[in-house]
Short mmCIF file of N, CA and C in Angstrom, two decimals:
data_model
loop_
_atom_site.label_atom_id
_atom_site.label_comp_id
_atom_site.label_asym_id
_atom_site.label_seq_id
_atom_site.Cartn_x
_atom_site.Cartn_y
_atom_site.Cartn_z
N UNK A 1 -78.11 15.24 -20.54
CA UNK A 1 -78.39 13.84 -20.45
C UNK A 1 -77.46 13.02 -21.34
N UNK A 2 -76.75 13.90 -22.28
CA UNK A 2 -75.85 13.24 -23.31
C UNK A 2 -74.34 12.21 -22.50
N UNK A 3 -74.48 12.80 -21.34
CA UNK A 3 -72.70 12.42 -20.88
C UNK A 3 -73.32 11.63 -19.85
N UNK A 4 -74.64 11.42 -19.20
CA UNK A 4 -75.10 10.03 -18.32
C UNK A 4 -75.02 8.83 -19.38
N UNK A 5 -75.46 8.62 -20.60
CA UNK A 5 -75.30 7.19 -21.30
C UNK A 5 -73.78 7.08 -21.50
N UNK A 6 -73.13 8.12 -22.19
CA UNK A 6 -71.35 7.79 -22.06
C UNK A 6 -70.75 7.20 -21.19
N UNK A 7 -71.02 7.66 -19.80
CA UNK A 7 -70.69 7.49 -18.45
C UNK A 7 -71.17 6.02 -18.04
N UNK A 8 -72.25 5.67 -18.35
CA UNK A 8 -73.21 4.28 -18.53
C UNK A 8 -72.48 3.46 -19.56
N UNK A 9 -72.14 3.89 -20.52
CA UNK A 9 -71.03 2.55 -21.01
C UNK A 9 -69.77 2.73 -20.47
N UNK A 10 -68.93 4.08 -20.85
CA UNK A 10 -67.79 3.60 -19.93
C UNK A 10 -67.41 2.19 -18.80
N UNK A 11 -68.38 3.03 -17.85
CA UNK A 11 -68.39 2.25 -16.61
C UNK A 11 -69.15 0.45 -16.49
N UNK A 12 -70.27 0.57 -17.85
CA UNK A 12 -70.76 -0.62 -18.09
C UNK A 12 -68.96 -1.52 -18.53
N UNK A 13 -67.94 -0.98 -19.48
CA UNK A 13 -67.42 -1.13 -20.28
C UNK A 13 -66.15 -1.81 -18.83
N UNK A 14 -65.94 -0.82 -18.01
CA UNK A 14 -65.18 -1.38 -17.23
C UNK A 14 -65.74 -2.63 -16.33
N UNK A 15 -67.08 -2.93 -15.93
CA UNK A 15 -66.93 -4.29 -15.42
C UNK A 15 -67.08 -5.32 -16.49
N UNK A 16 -67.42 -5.37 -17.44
CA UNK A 16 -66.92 -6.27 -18.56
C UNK A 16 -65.42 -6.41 -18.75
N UNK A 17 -64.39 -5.48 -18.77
CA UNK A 17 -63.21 -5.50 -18.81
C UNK A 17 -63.09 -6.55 -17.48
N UNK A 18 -63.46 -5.93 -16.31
CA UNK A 18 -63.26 -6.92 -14.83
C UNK A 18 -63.41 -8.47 -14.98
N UNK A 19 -65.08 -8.60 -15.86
CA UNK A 19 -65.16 -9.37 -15.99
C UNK A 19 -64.36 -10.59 -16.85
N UNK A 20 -63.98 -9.91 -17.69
CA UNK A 20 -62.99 -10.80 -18.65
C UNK A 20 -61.50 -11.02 -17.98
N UNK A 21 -61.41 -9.99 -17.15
CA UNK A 21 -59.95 -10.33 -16.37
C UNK A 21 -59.97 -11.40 -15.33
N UNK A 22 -61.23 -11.83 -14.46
CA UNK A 22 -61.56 -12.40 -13.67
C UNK A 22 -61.47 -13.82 -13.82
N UNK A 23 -62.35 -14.04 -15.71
CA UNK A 23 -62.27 -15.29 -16.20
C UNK A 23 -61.18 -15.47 -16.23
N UNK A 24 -59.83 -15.04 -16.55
CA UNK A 24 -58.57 -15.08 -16.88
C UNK A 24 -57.79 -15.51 -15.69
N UNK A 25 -58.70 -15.26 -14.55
CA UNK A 25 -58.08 -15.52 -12.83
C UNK A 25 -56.60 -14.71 -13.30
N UNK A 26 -56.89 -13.13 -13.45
CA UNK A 26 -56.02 -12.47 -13.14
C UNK A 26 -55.97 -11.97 -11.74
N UNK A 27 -54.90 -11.74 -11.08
CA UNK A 27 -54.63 -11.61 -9.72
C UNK A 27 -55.28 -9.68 -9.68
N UNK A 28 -55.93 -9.87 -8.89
CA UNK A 28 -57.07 -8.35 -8.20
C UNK A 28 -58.16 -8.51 -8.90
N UNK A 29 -58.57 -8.80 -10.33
CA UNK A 29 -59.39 -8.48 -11.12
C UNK A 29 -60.99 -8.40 -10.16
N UNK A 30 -60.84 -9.63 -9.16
CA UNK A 30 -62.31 -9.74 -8.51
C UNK A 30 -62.67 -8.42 -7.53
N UNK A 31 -61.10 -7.86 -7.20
CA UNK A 31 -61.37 -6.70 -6.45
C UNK A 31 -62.02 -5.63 -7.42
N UNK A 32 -61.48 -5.72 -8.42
CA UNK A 32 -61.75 -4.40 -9.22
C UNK A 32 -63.17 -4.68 -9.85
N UNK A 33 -63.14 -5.96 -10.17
CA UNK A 33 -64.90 -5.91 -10.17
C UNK A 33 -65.91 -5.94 -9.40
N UNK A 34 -65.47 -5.92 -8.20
CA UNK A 34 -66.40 -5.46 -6.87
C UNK A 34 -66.46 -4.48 -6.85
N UNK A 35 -65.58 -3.50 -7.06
CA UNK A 35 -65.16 -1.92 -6.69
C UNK A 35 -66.29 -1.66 -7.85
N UNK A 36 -65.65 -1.30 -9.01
CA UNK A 36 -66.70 -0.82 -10.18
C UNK A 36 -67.88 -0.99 -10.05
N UNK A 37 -68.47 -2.53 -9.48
CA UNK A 37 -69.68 -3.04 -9.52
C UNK A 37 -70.95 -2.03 -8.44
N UNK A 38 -69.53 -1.59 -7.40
CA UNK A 38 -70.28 -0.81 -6.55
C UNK A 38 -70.59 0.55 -6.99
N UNK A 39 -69.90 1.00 -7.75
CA UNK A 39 -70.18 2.23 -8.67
C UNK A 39 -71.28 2.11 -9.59
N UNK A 40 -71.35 1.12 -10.86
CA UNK A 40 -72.42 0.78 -11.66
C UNK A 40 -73.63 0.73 -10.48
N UNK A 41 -74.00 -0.23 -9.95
CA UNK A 41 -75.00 -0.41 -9.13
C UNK A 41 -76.13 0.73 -8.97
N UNK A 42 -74.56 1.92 -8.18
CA UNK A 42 -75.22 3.17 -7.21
C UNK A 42 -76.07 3.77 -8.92
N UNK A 43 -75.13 4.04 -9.88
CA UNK A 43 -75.63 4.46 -11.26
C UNK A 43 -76.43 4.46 -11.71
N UNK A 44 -76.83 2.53 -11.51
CA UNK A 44 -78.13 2.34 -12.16
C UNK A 44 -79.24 2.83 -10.89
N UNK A 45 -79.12 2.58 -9.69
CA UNK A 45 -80.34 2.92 -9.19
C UNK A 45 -80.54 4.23 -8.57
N UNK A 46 -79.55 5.03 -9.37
CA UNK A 46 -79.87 6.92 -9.73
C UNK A 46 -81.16 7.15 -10.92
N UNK A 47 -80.30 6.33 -11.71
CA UNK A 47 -80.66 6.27 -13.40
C UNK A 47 -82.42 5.88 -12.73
N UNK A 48 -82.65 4.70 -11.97
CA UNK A 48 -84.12 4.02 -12.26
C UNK A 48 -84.99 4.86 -11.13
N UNK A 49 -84.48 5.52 -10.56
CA UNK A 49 -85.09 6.39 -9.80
C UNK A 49 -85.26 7.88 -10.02
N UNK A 50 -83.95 7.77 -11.19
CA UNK A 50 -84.82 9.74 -11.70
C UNK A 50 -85.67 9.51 -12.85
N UNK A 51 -85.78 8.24 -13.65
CA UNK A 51 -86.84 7.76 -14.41
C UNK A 51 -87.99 7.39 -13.70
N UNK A 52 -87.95 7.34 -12.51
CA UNK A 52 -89.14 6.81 -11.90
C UNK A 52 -89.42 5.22 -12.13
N UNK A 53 -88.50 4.52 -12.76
CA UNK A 53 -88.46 3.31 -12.65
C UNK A 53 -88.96 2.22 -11.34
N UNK A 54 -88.62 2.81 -10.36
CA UNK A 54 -88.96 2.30 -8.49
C UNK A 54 -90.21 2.63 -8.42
N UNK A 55 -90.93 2.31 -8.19
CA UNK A 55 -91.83 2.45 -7.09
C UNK A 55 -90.98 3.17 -5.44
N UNK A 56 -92.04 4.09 -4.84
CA UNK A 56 -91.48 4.85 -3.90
C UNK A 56 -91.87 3.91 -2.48
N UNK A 57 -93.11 3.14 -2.92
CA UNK A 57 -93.39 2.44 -1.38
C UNK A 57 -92.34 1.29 -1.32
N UNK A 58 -91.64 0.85 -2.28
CA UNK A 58 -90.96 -0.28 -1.96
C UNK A 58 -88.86 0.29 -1.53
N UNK A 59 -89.17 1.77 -1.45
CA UNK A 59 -87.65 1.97 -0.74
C UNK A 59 -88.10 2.50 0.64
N UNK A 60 -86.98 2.19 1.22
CA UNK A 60 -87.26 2.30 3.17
C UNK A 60 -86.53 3.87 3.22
N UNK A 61 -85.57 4.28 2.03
CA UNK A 61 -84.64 5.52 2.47
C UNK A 61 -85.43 6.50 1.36
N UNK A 62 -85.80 7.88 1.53
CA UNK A 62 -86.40 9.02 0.64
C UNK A 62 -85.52 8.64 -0.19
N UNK A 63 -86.46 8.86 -2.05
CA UNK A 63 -85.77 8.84 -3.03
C UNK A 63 -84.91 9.96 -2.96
N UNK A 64 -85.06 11.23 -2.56
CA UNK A 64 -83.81 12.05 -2.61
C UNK A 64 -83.00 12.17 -1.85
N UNK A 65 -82.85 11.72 -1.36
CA UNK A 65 -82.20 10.85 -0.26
C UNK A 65 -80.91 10.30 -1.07
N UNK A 66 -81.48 9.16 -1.66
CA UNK A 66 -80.77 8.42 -2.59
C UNK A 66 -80.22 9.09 -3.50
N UNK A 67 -81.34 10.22 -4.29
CA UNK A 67 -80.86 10.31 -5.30
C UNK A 67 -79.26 11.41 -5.61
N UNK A 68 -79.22 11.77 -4.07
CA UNK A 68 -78.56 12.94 -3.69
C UNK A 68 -77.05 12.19 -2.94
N UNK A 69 -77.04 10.77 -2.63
CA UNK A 69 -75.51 10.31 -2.03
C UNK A 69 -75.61 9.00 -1.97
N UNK A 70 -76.90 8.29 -3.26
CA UNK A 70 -75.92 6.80 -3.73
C UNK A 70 -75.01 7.07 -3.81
N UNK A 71 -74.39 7.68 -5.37
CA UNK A 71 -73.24 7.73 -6.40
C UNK A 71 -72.12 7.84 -5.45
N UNK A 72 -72.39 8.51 -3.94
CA UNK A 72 -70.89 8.64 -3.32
C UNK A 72 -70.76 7.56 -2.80
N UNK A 73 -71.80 7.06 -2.03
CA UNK A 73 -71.73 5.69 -1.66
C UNK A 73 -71.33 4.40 -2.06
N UNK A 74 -71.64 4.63 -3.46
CA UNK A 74 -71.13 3.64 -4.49
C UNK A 74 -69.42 3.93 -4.76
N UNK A 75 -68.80 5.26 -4.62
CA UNK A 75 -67.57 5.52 -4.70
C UNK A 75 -67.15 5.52 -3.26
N UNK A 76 -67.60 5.64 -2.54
CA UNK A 76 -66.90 5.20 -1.48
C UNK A 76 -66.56 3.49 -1.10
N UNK A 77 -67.62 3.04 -1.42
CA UNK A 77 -67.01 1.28 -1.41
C UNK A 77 -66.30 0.74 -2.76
N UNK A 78 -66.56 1.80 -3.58
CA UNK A 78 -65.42 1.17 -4.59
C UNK A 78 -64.25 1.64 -4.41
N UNK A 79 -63.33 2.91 -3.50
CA UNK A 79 -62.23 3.39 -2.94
C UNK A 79 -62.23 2.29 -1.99
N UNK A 80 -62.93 2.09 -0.98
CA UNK A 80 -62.38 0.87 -0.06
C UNK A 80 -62.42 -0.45 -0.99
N UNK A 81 -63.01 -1.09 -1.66
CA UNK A 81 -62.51 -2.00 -2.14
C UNK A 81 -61.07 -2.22 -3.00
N UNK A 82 -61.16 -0.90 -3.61
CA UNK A 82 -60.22 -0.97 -4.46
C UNK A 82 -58.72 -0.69 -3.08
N UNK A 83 -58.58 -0.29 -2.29
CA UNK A 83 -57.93 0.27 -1.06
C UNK A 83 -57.40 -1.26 -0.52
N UNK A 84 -58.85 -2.05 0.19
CA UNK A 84 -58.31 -3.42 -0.11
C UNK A 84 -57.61 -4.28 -0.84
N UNK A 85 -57.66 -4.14 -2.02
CA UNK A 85 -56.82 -4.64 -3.14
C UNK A 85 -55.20 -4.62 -3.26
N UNK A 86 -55.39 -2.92 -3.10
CA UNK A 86 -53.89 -2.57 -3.26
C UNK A 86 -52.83 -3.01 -2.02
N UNK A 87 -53.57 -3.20 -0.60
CA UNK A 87 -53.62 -3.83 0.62
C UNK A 87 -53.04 -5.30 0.24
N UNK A 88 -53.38 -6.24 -0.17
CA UNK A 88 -53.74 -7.35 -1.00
C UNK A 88 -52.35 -7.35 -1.19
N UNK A 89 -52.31 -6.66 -2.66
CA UNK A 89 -51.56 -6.69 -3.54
C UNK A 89 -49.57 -6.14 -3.04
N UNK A 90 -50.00 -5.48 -1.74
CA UNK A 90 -48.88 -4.78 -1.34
C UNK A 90 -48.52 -5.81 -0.43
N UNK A 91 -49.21 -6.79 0.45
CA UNK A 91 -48.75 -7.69 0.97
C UNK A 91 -48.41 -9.02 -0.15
N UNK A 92 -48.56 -9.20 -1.25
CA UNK A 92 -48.30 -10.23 -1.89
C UNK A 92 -47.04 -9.95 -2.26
N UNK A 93 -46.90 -8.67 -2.45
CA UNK A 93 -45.21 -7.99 -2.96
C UNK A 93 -44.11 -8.31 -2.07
N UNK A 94 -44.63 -7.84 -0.82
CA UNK A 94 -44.01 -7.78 0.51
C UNK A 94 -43.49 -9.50 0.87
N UNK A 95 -44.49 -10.37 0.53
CA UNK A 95 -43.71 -11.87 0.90
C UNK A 95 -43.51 -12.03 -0.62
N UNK A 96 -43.58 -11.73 -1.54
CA UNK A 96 -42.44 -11.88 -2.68
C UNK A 96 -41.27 -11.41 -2.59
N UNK A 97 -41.43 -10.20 -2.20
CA UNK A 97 -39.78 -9.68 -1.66
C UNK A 97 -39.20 -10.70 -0.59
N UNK A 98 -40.13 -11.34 0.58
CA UNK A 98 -39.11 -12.05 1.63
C UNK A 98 -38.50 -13.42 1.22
N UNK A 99 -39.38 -13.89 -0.13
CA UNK A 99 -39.31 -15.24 -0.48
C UNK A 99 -38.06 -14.74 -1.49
N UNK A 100 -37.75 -14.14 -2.20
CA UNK A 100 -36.84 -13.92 -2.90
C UNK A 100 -35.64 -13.41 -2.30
N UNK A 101 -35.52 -12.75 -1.10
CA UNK A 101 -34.62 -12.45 0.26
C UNK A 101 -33.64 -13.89 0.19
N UNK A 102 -34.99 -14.80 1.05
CA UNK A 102 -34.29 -15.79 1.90
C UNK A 102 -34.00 -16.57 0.84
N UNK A 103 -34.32 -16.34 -0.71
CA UNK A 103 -34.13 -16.95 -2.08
C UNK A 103 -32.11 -17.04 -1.80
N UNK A 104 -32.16 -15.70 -1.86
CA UNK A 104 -31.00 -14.91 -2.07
C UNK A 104 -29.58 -15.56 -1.08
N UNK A 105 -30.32 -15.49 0.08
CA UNK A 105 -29.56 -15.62 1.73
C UNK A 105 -29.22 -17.45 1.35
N UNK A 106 -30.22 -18.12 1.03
CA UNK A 106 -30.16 -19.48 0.83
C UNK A 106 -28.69 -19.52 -0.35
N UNK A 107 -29.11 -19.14 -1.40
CA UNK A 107 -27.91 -19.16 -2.42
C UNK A 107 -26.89 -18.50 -2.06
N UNK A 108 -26.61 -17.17 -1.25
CA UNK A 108 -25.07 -16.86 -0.63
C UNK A 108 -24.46 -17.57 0.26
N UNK A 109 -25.71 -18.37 1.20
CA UNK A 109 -24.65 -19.29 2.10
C UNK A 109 -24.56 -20.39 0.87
N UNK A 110 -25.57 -21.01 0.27
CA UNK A 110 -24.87 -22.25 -0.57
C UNK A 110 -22.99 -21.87 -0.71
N UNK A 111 -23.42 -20.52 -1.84
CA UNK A 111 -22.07 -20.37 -2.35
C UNK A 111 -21.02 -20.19 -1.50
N UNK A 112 -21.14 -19.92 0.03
CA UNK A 112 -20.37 -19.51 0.90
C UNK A 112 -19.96 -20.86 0.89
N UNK A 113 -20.98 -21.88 1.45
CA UNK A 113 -20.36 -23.24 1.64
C UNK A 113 -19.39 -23.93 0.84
N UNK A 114 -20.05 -23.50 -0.20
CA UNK A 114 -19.11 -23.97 -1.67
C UNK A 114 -17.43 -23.42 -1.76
N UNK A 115 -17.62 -22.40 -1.53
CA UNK A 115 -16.44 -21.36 -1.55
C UNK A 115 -15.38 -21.64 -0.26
N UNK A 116 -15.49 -22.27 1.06
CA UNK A 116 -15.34 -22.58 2.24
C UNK A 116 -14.41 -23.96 1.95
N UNK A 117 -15.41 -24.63 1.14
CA UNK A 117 -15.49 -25.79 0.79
C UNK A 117 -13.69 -25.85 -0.22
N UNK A 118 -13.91 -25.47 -1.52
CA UNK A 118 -13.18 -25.26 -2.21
C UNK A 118 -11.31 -24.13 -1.26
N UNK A 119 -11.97 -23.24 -0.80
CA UNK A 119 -10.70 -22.80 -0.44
C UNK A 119 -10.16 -23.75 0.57
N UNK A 120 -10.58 -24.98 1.59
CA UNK A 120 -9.91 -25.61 2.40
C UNK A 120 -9.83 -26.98 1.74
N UNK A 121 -10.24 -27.41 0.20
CA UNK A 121 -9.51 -28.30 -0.69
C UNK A 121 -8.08 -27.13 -1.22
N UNK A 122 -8.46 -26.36 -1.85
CA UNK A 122 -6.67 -25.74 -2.21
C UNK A 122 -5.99 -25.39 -1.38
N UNK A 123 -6.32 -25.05 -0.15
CA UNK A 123 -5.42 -24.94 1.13
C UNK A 123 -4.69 -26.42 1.62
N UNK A 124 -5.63 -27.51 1.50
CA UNK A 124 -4.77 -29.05 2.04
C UNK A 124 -3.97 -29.10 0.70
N UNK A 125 -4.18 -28.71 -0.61
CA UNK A 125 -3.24 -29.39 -1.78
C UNK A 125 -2.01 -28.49 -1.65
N UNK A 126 -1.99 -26.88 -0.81
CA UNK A 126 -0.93 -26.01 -1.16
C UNK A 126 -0.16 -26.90 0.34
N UNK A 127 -0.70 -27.02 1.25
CA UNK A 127 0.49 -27.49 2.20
C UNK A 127 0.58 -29.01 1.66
N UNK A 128 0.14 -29.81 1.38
CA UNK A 128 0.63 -30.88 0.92
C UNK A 128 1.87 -30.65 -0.26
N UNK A 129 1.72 -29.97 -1.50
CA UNK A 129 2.85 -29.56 -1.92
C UNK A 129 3.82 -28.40 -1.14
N UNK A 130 3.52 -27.86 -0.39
CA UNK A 130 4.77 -27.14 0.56
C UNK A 130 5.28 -27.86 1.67
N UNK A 131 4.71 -29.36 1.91
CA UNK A 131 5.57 -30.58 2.63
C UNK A 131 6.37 -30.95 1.66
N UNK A 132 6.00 -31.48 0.49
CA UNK A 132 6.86 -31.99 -0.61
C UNK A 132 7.66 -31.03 -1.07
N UNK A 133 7.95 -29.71 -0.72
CA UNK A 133 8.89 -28.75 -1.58
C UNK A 133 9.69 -28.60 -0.31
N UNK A 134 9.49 -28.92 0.92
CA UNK A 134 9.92 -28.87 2.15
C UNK A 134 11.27 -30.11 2.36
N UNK A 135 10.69 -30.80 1.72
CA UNK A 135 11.05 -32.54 1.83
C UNK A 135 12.23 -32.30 0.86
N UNK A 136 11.77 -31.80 -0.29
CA UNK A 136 12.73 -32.21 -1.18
C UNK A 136 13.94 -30.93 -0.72
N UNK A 137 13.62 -29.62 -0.26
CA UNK A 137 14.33 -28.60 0.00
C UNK A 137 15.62 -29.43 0.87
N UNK A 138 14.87 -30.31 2.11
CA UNK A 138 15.76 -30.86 3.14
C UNK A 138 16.86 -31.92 2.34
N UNK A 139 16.13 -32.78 1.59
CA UNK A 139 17.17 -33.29 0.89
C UNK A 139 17.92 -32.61 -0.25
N UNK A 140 17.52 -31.33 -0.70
CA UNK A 140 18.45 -31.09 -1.42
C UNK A 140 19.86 -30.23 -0.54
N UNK A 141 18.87 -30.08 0.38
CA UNK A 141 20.45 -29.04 1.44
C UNK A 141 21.39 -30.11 2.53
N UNK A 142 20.86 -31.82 2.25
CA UNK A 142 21.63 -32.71 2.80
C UNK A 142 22.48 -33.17 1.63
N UNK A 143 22.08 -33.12 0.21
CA UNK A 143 22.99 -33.50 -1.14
C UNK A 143 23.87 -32.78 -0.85
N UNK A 144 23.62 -31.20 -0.71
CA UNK A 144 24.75 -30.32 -0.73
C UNK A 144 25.34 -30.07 0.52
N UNK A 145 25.27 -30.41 1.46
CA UNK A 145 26.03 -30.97 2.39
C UNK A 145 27.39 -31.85 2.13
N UNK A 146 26.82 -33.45 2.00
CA UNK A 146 27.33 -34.25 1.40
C UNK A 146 28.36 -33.83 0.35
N UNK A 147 27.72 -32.92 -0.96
CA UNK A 147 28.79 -32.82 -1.94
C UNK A 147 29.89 -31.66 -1.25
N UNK A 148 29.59 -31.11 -0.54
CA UNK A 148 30.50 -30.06 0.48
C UNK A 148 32.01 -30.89 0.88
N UNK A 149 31.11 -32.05 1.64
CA UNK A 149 32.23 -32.45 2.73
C UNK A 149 32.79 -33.72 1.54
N UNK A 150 32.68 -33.99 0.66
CA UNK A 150 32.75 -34.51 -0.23
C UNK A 150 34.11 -34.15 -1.25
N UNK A 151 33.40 -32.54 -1.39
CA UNK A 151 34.43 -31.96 -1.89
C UNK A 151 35.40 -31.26 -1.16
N UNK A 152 35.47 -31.30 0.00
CA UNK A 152 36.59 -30.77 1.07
C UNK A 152 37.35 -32.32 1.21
N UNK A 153 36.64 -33.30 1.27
CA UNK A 153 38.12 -34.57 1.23
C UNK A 153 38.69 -34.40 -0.24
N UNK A 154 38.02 -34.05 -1.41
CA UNK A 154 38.58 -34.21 -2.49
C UNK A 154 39.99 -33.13 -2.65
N UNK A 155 39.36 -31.92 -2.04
CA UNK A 155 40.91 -31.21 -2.07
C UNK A 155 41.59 -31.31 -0.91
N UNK A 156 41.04 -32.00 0.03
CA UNK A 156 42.55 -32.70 0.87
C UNK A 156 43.15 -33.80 0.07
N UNK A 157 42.76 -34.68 -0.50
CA UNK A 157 43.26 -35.75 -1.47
C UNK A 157 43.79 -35.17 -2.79
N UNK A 158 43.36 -34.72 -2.99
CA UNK A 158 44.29 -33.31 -4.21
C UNK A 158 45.63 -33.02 -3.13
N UNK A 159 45.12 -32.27 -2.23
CA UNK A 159 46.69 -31.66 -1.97
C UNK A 159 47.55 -32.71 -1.04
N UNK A 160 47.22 -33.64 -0.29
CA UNK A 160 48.07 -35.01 -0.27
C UNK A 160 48.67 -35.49 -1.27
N UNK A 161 47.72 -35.80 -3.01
CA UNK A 161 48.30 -35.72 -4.39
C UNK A 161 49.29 -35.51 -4.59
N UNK A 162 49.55 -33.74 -4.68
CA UNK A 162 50.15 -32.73 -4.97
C UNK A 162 51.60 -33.30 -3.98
N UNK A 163 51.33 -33.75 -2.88
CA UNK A 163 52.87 -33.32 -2.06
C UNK A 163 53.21 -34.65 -2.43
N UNK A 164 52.31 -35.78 -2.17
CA UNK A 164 53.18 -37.14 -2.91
C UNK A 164 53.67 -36.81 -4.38
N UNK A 165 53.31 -36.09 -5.29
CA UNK A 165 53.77 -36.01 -6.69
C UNK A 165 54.96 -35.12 -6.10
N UNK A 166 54.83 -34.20 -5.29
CA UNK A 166 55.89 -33.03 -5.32
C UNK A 166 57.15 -34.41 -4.92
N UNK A 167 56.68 -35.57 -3.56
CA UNK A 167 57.93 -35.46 -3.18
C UNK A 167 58.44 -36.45 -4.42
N UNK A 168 57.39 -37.36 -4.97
CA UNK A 168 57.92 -38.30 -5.97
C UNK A 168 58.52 -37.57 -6.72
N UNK A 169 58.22 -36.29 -7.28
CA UNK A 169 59.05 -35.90 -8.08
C UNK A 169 60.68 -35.26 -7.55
N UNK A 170 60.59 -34.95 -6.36
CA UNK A 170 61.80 -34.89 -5.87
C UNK A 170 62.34 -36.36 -5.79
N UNK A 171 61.88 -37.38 -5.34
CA UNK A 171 62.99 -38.56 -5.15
C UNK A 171 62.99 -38.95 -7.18
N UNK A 172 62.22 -38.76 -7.56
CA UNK A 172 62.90 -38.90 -9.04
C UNK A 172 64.07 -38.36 -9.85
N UNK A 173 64.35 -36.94 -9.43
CA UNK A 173 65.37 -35.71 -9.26
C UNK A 173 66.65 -36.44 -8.68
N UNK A 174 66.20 -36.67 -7.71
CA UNK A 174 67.34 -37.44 -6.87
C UNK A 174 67.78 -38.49 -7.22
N UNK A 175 66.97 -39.50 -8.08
CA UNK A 175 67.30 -40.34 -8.38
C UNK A 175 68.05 -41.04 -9.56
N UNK A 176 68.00 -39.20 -10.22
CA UNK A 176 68.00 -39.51 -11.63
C UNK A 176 69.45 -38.69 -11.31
N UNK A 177 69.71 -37.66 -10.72
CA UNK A 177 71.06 -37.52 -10.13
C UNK A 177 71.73 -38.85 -9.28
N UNK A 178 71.08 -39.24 -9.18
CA UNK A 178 72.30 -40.49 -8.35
C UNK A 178 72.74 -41.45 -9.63
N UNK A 179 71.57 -41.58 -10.30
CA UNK A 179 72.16 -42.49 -11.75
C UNK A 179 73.02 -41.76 -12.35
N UNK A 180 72.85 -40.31 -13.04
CA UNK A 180 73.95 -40.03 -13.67
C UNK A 180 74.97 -40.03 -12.53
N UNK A 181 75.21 -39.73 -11.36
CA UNK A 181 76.57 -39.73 -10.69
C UNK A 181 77.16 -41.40 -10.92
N UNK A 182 76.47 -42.44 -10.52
CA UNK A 182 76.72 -43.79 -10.79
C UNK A 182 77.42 -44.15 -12.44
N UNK A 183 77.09 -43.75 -12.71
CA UNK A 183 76.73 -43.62 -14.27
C UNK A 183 78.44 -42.77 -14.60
N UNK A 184 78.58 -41.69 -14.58
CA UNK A 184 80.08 -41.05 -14.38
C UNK A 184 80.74 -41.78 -13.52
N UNK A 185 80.43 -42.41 -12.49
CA UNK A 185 81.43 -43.60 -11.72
C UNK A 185 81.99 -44.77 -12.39
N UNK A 186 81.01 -45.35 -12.70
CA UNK A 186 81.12 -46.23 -13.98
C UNK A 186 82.19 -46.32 -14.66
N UNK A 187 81.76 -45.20 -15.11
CA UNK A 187 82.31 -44.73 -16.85
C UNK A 187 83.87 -44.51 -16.39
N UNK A 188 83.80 -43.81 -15.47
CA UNK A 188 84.93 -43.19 -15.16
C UNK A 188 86.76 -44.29 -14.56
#
C-alpha cells in the first residue's frame, strides 16, 4: 500500500504541474491536463472503491468490473489525449515550417528583385561608359588620322624644302662662281 500514496502524489503532483502550465497559457498544457486528469480520476475511483468509499447501488458497472480496467481506461484516454496533442502540436510545426518557407521564398525573390534590379542599373552605367569609351576611341582614331595625313604633307613639305634648299643652294654655288668669275673679269 506504500507505493499507491507515492503514485497518488506523483500523479496528484503532475496535474498541478498542468495546472500551473495552463495558467501560464502554455501551448499543450490543457492537453496534458486532460490526459493526466484522466489517469488521476480512474486512480481515485480505484482508491474509493477498494476503500469502499461508493456505495455499490449507486454504480451501473460491477465494482470489479471497475476495479479491474478503470486504471486502463484512464490510460487509454490519457494516450489518446496526449496522441491528440502531439497531433496538435505536429500540425502547428508543420504551418510553422510553411510560414517560414514562404518567409524564405518571399525574401529570395525580394533579393532576386533587388539583385535584377541592381545588375540592370550596372549594366545601363557599363554601356553608357562603353558608348563614351567608344566615342572617344572614334575620335581618338580620327585625331590620328588627321595627325597621319598631317604628317605625310609635312614630309612632302620637308622634302619640297629640301630640293628648294638643294636647288637654292645650287643657284648660290653658281652664283657665287659667277661673281668670282665677274670679279677676275674686273680685276683683270
Amino acid at each position: 500500500m506504500g507505493q499507491v500514496p507515492s503514485f497518488f502524489f506523483f500523479l496528484s503532483l503532475r496535474i498541478i504541474v498542468g495546472i500551473v502550465a495552463n495558467y501560464k497559457r502554455l501551448p499543450g498544457a490543457m492537453y496534458y491536463l486532460t490526459g493526466w486528469s484522466f489517469l488521476l480520476g480512474s486512480v481515485i475511483i480505484v482508491i474509493l472503491l477498494l476503500n469502499d468509499l461508493v456505495p455499490a447501488s449507486l454504480l451501473i458497472i460491477p465494482p470489479s468490473f471497475l476495479i479491474n480496467y478503470i486504471v486502463e481506461a484512464g490510460t487509454v484516454m490519457e494516450i489518446i489525449v496526449i496522441s491528440i496533442a502531439l497531433s496538435h502540436r505536429l500540425s502547428i510545426l508543420r504551418l510553422e515550417k510553411e510560414s517560414a518557407q514562404s518567409e524564405k521564398i518571399a525574401m529570395i525573390e525580394y533579393l532576386n528583385e533587388t539583385l535584377d534590379f541592381a545588375v540592370e542599373q550596372r549594366t545601363k552605367e557599363i554601356e553608357l561608359q562603353n558608348k563614351e569609351i567608344m566615342s572617344q576611341h572614334d575620335e581618338l582614331t580620327a585625331q590620328h588620322e588627321l595627325i597621319l595625313v598631317q604628317n605625310n604633307q609635312l614630309a612632302t613639305q620637308k622634302t619640297e624644302l629640301e630640293k628648294a634648299q638643294q636647288t637654292i643652294s645650287n643657284q648660290n654655288k653658281q652664283l657665287t662662281l659667277y661673281a668670282e668669275s665677274l670679279e677676275q673679269k674686273i680685276m683683270a
